[in-house]
Amino acid sequence: MPPQPGAAVARAFRGRGTCRFTSAYQANLFQTRAFGKQARRPQNPERKHDSPTQWLFPAKAVSRALSGRPLPQRRSFFLNFMYRSAAIFGTGVGFFGFLVAAFFIYDSTTYKETSFFGECRVSEFALSPRRGGPKNLPIIDALIDDDDTEAKRAQKQKPRLVILGGGWGSVALLKELDPDDYHVTVVSPKNYFLFTPMLPSATVGTLELRSLVEPIRRILSRINGHYVRAEAQDVEFSHKLVEVSQTDAHGKEMRFYVPYDKLVIAVGSVTNPHGVKGLENCHFLKDINDARMIRNQVMRNLELACLPTTDDAERRRLLSFVVSGGGPTGVEFAAELFDLLNEDLTIRFPKLLRNEISVHLIQSRSHILNTYDEALSKYAEERFARDQVDVLTNSRVKEVQSDKIIFTQKNEQGEVVTKELPMGFCLWSTGVSQAEFCKRIANKLGDSQTNRHALETDTHLRVAGTPLGDVYAIGDCSTVQNNIADNIISFLRGLAYKHGKDPENLELHFSDWRNVAADVKRRFPQAAAHLKRLDKLFGQFDKDQSGTLDFGELRELLGQIDSKLTSLPATAQRANQQGLYLAKKFNKMASAAPGMSANDIRDGDLDEACYKAFEYHHLGALAYVGNSAVFDLGGGWGLTGGIWAVYAWRSVYFAQSVGLRTRFLMMMDWMKRGLFGRDLVSF
Amino acid sequence: MPPQPGAAVARAFRGRGTCRFTSAYQANLFQTRAFGKQARRPQNPERKHDSPTQWLFPAKAVSRALSGRPLPQRRSFFLNFMYRSAAIFGTGVGFFGFLVAAFFIYDSTTYKETSFFGECRVSEFALSPRRGGPKNLPIIDALIDDDDTEAKRAQKQKPRLVILGGGWGSVALLKELDPDDYHVTVVSPKNYFLFTPMLPSATVGTLELRSLVEPIRRILSRINGHYVRAEAQDVEFSHKLVEVSQTDAHGKEMRFYVPYDKLVIAVGSVTNPHGVKGLENCHFLKDINDARMIRNQVMRNLELACLPTTDDAERRRLLSFVVSGGGPTGVEFAAELFDLLNEDLTIRFPKLLRNEISVHLIQSRSHILNTYDEALSKYAEERFARDQVDVLTNSRVKEVQSDKIIFTQKNEQGEVVTKELPMGFCLWSTGVSQAEFCKRIANKLGDSQTNRHALETDTHLRVAGTPLGDVYAIGDCSTVQNNIADNIISFLRGLAYKHGKDPENLELHFSDWRNVAADVKRRFPQAAAHLKRLDKLFGQFDKDQSGTLDFGELRELLGQIDSKLTSLPATAQRANQQGLYLAKKFNKMASAAPGMSANDIRDGDLDEACYKAFEYHHLGALAYVGNSAVFDLGGGWGLTGGIWAVYAWRSVYFAQSVGLRTRFLMMMDWMKRGLFGRDLVSF
């Protein structure tokens, strides 16, 4: 009988402190090495199934895999390695197969058989609304789905929150609002939220149009909200009614009133025409349909350029793509267009096209991305220069004709030269302007509204000139009034009168000034950054060195701070923050409401009593500039980079995306681009 | 010192013939069980890391995982099971992570830096084509991408194969054709192939529109083919020129000639108006844009129906969806629409809508799916009845108005009653009719073309009346002439004259008849099924029992067979088979060409010399009927079923889909439907 080497070696290993559980295996391994030949020789016929084929027997393999019994060992490290790699691969594939099977089982439960609800309760008011208001229009006090569920029925007695628009501001508000506090109705002509920052990607097929939209009804379902597809036309502030319009099936315009307790205006902005003639020859990029039309036009130009009957000049014209406006939208569109032409066009279309294509970017300022850090905008310009995207700075478009664009360019000597550029496609993306509805509202509110570009609100986002706590405005359509000097002065003046003092003779000591500054910070959070060195400011404006500030000096001080405050940018980021702010405030107000009604508090500055003023935090800006991206982190910090930056840029938007569904779709689209390229198809 | 139980037990196990490799582990397992307490007690301080925490140390775990060293064992089967399950899960996730990482690495290589080709060669003829032909139009002898690659340059001397249309027939041909044999040009107004059988799914968002299209250029790239976006208008058969038209960028129609050596007409068909008034109030379902418009109209109606200002009657009208035509398209659309309303609408829209929706299917025959086996069409009808889809059989639409449809229905007494149905949406899918282009061609060819519905071809798919081997027609636009009697008789007559015999006195013995029948089978494969019992047929038609057939008797026999042959169905399946047939024939002819030109064979029936006649094999038909599907396998065989049949139905189309890309997209769409439902969004 051979000696028992396994035991001996095991003991030796144990002596060296190896883990108890592995020692015996290692001993075994050692044994097969040291006494391999002898040990491998079958000692009796029953040992025959001690062979690799045993591993392939599935039932046993599965039972071993799940029972936790160890995997068999071969002598060779390489064999073991290969075997284990195969096992990992097999387990991976099996796991994947398990997921697929699980999905199919889940999927098969999502097909519903017929479901009728029998009789469903609908309020008589919802089916035949009463008429009223200044124009005697139908007033929709009740909606046809008000009684659909228990939760919706419970909301009927809650304050009516009406939100106009379905963009970034509204959706942020809807996502943050607590359910059951308000009866929420969204009024918007479009029944979807559009993820605007990715719109340039959708124009060339990097992303699909549908990946960027989320139905408003889906967003509303969490808070049991209601949606009315209509366009806001006017607001009757004293009646608390919004006048909306909708075209019926026969093309006739219907108008009706939507009553509100709180109204949020978030209707966004329209493209700024800058008074240029011939904009009907341009494309815009505000909506999903714009993206579709751009895609079709680009494809149409490419196809026409392929025809041998198209002459040389016409082909070059068709392939001349002009982008007017060097902001993020224009820059990203130019970058995406260039990607399409560079990555996909060359594979499928005649080479001649690639050589005759030109992309031009017309910018009125001296740099593109002029709101970004200068280093970043220079990086973008260099990137475009390398990609042969023609950047025309200091240029203003005068007129767009169907086949050319006329613009003036200031040359280095400061002379203004008029130039022409033949073009087959023009995108107009030169900033935003106020929507008709907002203009109408602003006119109605008269002197309270002095800004020509947006609805003015106070720092609690309440529209100036409307009853306190009734009407709010957020997003592109609004601007926060920072008239600190006037506000504070009139406040102090009132205070002085109240105390029987003559305000003109009022003198503020440093301690008074500190109180005033604290008040300013609270009411105008945006001013806080400019109120850091109070003593220095005091010294600077106390020109007569009296140790006190008089009214004139204080006004001058506050006026200087006013002048330093810039208006908030018209970005998704700002709208999002404002929406979140309003939601948090509304949640607070709803929870404070029972206490207030108990104490019979109905009027007054409830907003200020409940919640702090709105403060905008700039989180930075980013832009895709063609196989690379720039990140402006604010305060002079910035990042630029290649493919990794593109992935980072995507990650940011992936994270910001509105829900699981859009994330899934975006991921699939990016995967599709990687695997199959962009679809060069138009319809 | 304790005894060496491990070794002893190992020996014992070995004696019982257990596999050598596992014995030691089992021994170890046994040891920990039998002597657990003792063995678990650390024997020296170095053993301290013999604890579960050791497993968590990643580097060691990875090295163990890959080296193949065994996993640690616990005493409890449950613990081992859990541990191994976690390991499988972890490995699965790790494997998945590995795939994701691999994809990212691949993806990062797909972003291309600027690529210019420098000067690229383009023929002068491609840039300024010569004029000529009967109408003195530009003739595009060369295309601008003829010199782009080596492979394309080599094709310039090859025969020019021009294919009109980009549907099932063309794409089957393109996918089967050998590269390098022909200079292929596809002329089509649409630059994509549309997977038509799934179009009803796209109308409601079960599938995305883009998942159903494949760019023609992508399909062409394998054979280095060319694409011209234009619409065929006419063919000059004697000049071998196709006249095509295209609208230029300024809306002006350009016409030019595309020269061909072989022309394949596969332009498909148009919707059959059946002379009904008011079809401008209907939607059609032929193209991807139709699907988009249907989706928007459905969504628009639903949104309007939600407004409280819409009265009850109007709401019911808006929610009354009418499908005219009970063929597969109509039935599948009705089923998909019902799914949308049943599965998705109920979740997001007011309940009232679900209760007031009605779907109506108007069918002129006595059953829907009347080309299918009767049991299947009955199953579909029962299914619809259960789903409360209103099937109106024996009904003919008389007129479609903007808000109602007027139709006549034959009741059980055979009386014809005129009825009205208010409707908010009507789909017209009542069969196909000939395109204008085909009518023009047929007129030009005069007496050779007698069919009012399609271009007639012989069994080699050559258009009757055109020079042999020049022009082919496949798909919906064509029909195969089975005029066996006339063909064979005139052939025999010619043969008789040639041999100096009077054809009127010709008598066919049974052996002659057998030869004739063999010839018929070869030239008209579709007739083979009716020529099985030759002796019986001979006896039946040899009325004078003379033992011979005279010309009159033979004509009668063949005429009877003619009458039994039905025309081929206007389906994707037929077009696909015809396309494949042509591709195989063209491949054969190309390889036979060198031998023929060596022997100076240029004319004559080269098709027949190279390849057999076309024979259609019916593979069955299938249709989705709302959470279930029917399969008509031909010959009275059929299958019906629930969810499994839906998966089977999808699998069939998944397999038939044009490429990897569309399969990936379809899979994602189905997954999306399962996970998130359909998008209730219109744009």
CSV table of C-alpha atoms in Angstrom, one decimal, chain A residues 433-582:
chain,number,residue,atom,x,y,z
A,433,SER,CA,-37.9,86.2,-26.6
A,434,GLN,CA,-41.1,86.7,-24.8
A,435,ALA,CA,-44.2,84.6,-25.7
A,436,GLU,CA,-47.4,86.5,-26.8
A,437,PHE,CA,-49.2,85.2,-23.7
A,438,CYS,CA,-46.7,86.8,-21.4
A,439,LYS,CA,-46.8,90.1,-23.3
A,440,ARG,CA,-50.5,90.1,-22.9
A,441,ILE,CA,-50.3,89.5,-19.1
A,442,ALA,CA,-47.5,92.1,-18.7
A,443,ASN,CA,-49.6,94.7,-20.4
A,444,LYS,CA,-52.5,93.9,-18.2
A,445,LEU,CA,-50.4,94.3,-15.1
A,446,GLY,CA,-49.3,97.8,-16.3
A,447,ASP,CA,-46.7,99.6,-14.3
A,448,SER,CA,-45.7,96.6,-12.1
A,449,GLN,CA,-44.2,95.1,-15.2
A,450,THR,CA,-41.4,97.1,-16.7
A,451,ASN,CA,-39.2,94.4,-18.3
A,452,ARG,CA,-39.8,93.9,-22.0
A,453,HIS,CA,-38.3,90.4,-22.1
A,454,ALA,CA,-39.9,88.5,-19.3
A,455,LEU,CA,-42.5,88.6,-16.5
A,456,GLU,CA,-41.1,90.2,-13.5
A,457,THR,CA,-41.4,88.4,-10.2
A,458,ASP,CA,-40.3,89.1,-6.7
A,459,THR,CA,-37.7,86.9,-5.0
A,460,HIS,CA,-40.6,84.6,-3.9
A,461,LEU,CA,-41.3,84.1,-7.6
A,462,ARG,CA,-44.7,85.9,-7.3
A,463,VAL,CA,-45.6,87.8,-10.4
A,464,ALA,CA,-45.3,91.5,-9.6
A,465,GLY,CA,-48.6,93.3,-9.6
A,466,THR,CA,-50.8,90.3,-8.9
A,467,PRO,CA,-52.5,89.5,-5.6
A,468,LEU,CA,-49.9,88.1,-3.2
A,469,GLY,CA,-49.7,84.3,-3.3
A,470,ASP,CA,-51.9,83.9,-6.3
A,471,VAL,CA,-49.7,83.9,-9.4
A,472,TYR,CA,-46.1,82.6,-9.8
A,473,ALA,CA,-43.9,82.6,-12.8
A,474,ILE,CA,-40.8,80.4,-13.3
A,475,GLY,CA,-38.4,79.5,-16.1
A,476,ASP,CA,-37.6,81.3,-19.3
A,477,CYS,CA,-40.8,83.4,-19.2
A,478,SER,CA,-39.9,85.0,-15.9
A,479,THR,CA,-37.2,87.2,-14.4
A,480,VAL,CA,-36.5,87.9,-10.7
A,481,GLN,CA,-36.8,91.6,-9.9
A,482,ASN,CA,-33.7,92.6,-7.9
A,483,ASN,CA,-34.7,96.2,-7.3
A,484,ILE,CA,-33.1,96.2,-3.9
A,485,ALA,CA,-32.5,99.9,-3.5
A,486,ASP,CA,-36.1,100.9,-4.2
A,487,ASN,CA,-37.5,98.0,-2.1
A,488,ILE,CA,-35.4,98.6,1.0
A,489,ILE,CA,-35.7,102.3,0.9
A,490,SER,CA,-39.5,102.3,0.6
A,491,PHE,CA,-39.6,99.7,3.4
A,492,LEU,CA,-37.4,101.8,5.7
A,493,ARG,CA,-39.4,104.9,4.8
A,494,GLY,CA,-42.6,103.2,5.8
A,495,LEU,CA,-41.0,102.0,9.0
A,496,ALA,CA,-39.8,105.5,9.8
A,497,TYR,CA,-43.3,107.0,9.2
A,498,LYS,CA,-44.8,104.3,11.3
A,499,HIS,CA,-42.5,105.3,14.1
A,500,GLY,CA,-43.3,109.0,13.5
A,501,LYS,CA,-39.9,109.9,12.3
A,502,ASP,CA,-39.0,112.0,9.3
A,503,PRO,CA,-37.3,109.5,6.9
A,504,GLU,CA,-35.2,112.1,5.2
A,505,ASN,CA,-33.3,112.7,8.5
A,506,LEU,CA,-32.9,109.1,9.3
A,507,GLU,CA,-29.3,108.1,10.0
A,508,LEU,CA,-28.1,104.5,10.1
A,509,HIS,CA,-25.4,103.5,12.5
A,510,PHE,CA,-23.2,100.5,11.6
A,511,SER,CA,-25.4,98.2,13.8
A,512,ASP,CA,-28.5,99.5,11.9
A,513,TRP,CA,-26.7,98.9,8.6
A,514,ARG,CA,-25.9,95.3,9.7
A,515,ASN,CA,-29.6,94.8,10.3
A,516,VAL,CA,-30.5,96.2,7.0
A,517,ALA,CA,-27.9,94.1,5.3
A,518,ALA,CA,-29.2,90.9,7.0
A,519,ASP,CA,-32.7,91.9,5.8
A,520,VAL,CA,-31.4,92.4,2.3
A,521,LYS,CA,-29.7,89.0,2.3
A,522,ARG,CA,-32.9,87.3,3.5
A,523,ARG,CA,-35.1,89.0,1.0
A,524,PHE,CA,-32.6,89.0,-1.9
A,525,PRO,CA,-30.4,85.9,-1.5
A,526,GLN,CA,-28.7,86.6,-4.8
A,527,ALA,CA,-27.2,89.8,-3.3
A,528,ALA,CA,-25.5,87.9,-0.5
A,529,ALA,CA,-22.3,87.5,-2.5
A,530,HIS,CA,-22.0,91.3,-2.7
A,531,LEU,CA,-22.6,91.9,1.0
A,532,LYS,CA,-19.7,90.1,2.5
A,533,ARG,CA,-17.5,92.9,3.8
A,534,LEU,CA,-20.2,95.1,5.6
A,535,ASP,CA,-17.6,97.3,7.3
A,536,LYS,CA,-15.8,98.0,4.1
A,537,LEU,CA,-19.0,98.9,2.3
A,538,PHE,CA,-20.1,101.1,5.2
A,539,GLY,CA,-16.8,102.9,5.2
A,540,GLN,CA,-16.8,103.3,1.4
A,541,PHE,CA,-20.3,104.8,1.2
A,542,ASP,CA,-20.2,106.9,4.4
A,543,LYS,CA,-18.6,109.6,2.4
A,544,ASP,CA,-18.9,112.3,5.0
A,545,GLN,CA,-17.2,110.0,7.5
A,546,SER,CA,-20.1,110.8,9.9
A,547,GLY,CA,-20.2,107.3,11.3
A,548,THR,CA,-23.7,107.0,9.9
A,549,LEU,CA,-25.3,106.4,6.5
A,550,ASP,CA,-28.1,108.8,5.5
A,551,PHE,CA,-30.8,107.8,3.0
A,552,GLY,CA,-28.9,109.1,0.0
A,553,GLU,CA,-25.8,107.2,0.9
A,554,LEU,CA,-27.8,104.0,1.6
A,555,ARG,CA,-29.6,104.3,-1.7
A,556,GLU,CA,-26.2,104.7,-3.5
A,557,LEU,CA,-24.8,101.6,-1.7
A,558,LEU,CA,-27.8,99.4,-2.5
A,559,GLY,CA,-27.9,100.8,-6.1
A,560,GLN,CA,-24.4,99.6,-6.6
A,561,ILE,CA,-25.2,96.1,-5.4
A,562,ASP,CA,-28.3,96.2,-7.8
A,563,SER,CA,-26.0,97.0,-10.7
A,564,LYS,CA,-23.8,94.1,-9.9
A,565,LEU,CA,-26.7,91.6,-10.0
A,566,THR,CA,-27.2,90.1,-13.4
A,567,SER,CA,-30.5,88.5,-14.4
A,568,LEU,CA,-30.7,84.8,-14.2
A,569,PRO,CA,-29.8,82.8,-17.4
A,570,ALA,CA,-32.7,81.4,-19.5
A,571,THR,CA,-31.6,77.8,-19.0
A,572,ALA,CA,-33.1,74.5,-18.1
A,573,GLN,CA,-31.0,74.6,-14.9
A,574,ARG,CA,-32.7,77.8,-13.7
A,575,ALA,CA,-36.2,76.6,-14.5
A,576,ASN,CA,-35.5,73.3,-12.8
A,577,GLN,CA,-34.3,75.1,-9.6
A,578,GLN,CA,-37.3,77.4,-9.6
A,579,GLY,CA,-39.7,74.5,-10.1
A,580,LEU,CA,-38.1,72.7,-7.2
A,581,TYR,CA,-38.2,75.8,-5.1
A,582,LEU,CA,-41.9,76.3,-5.7
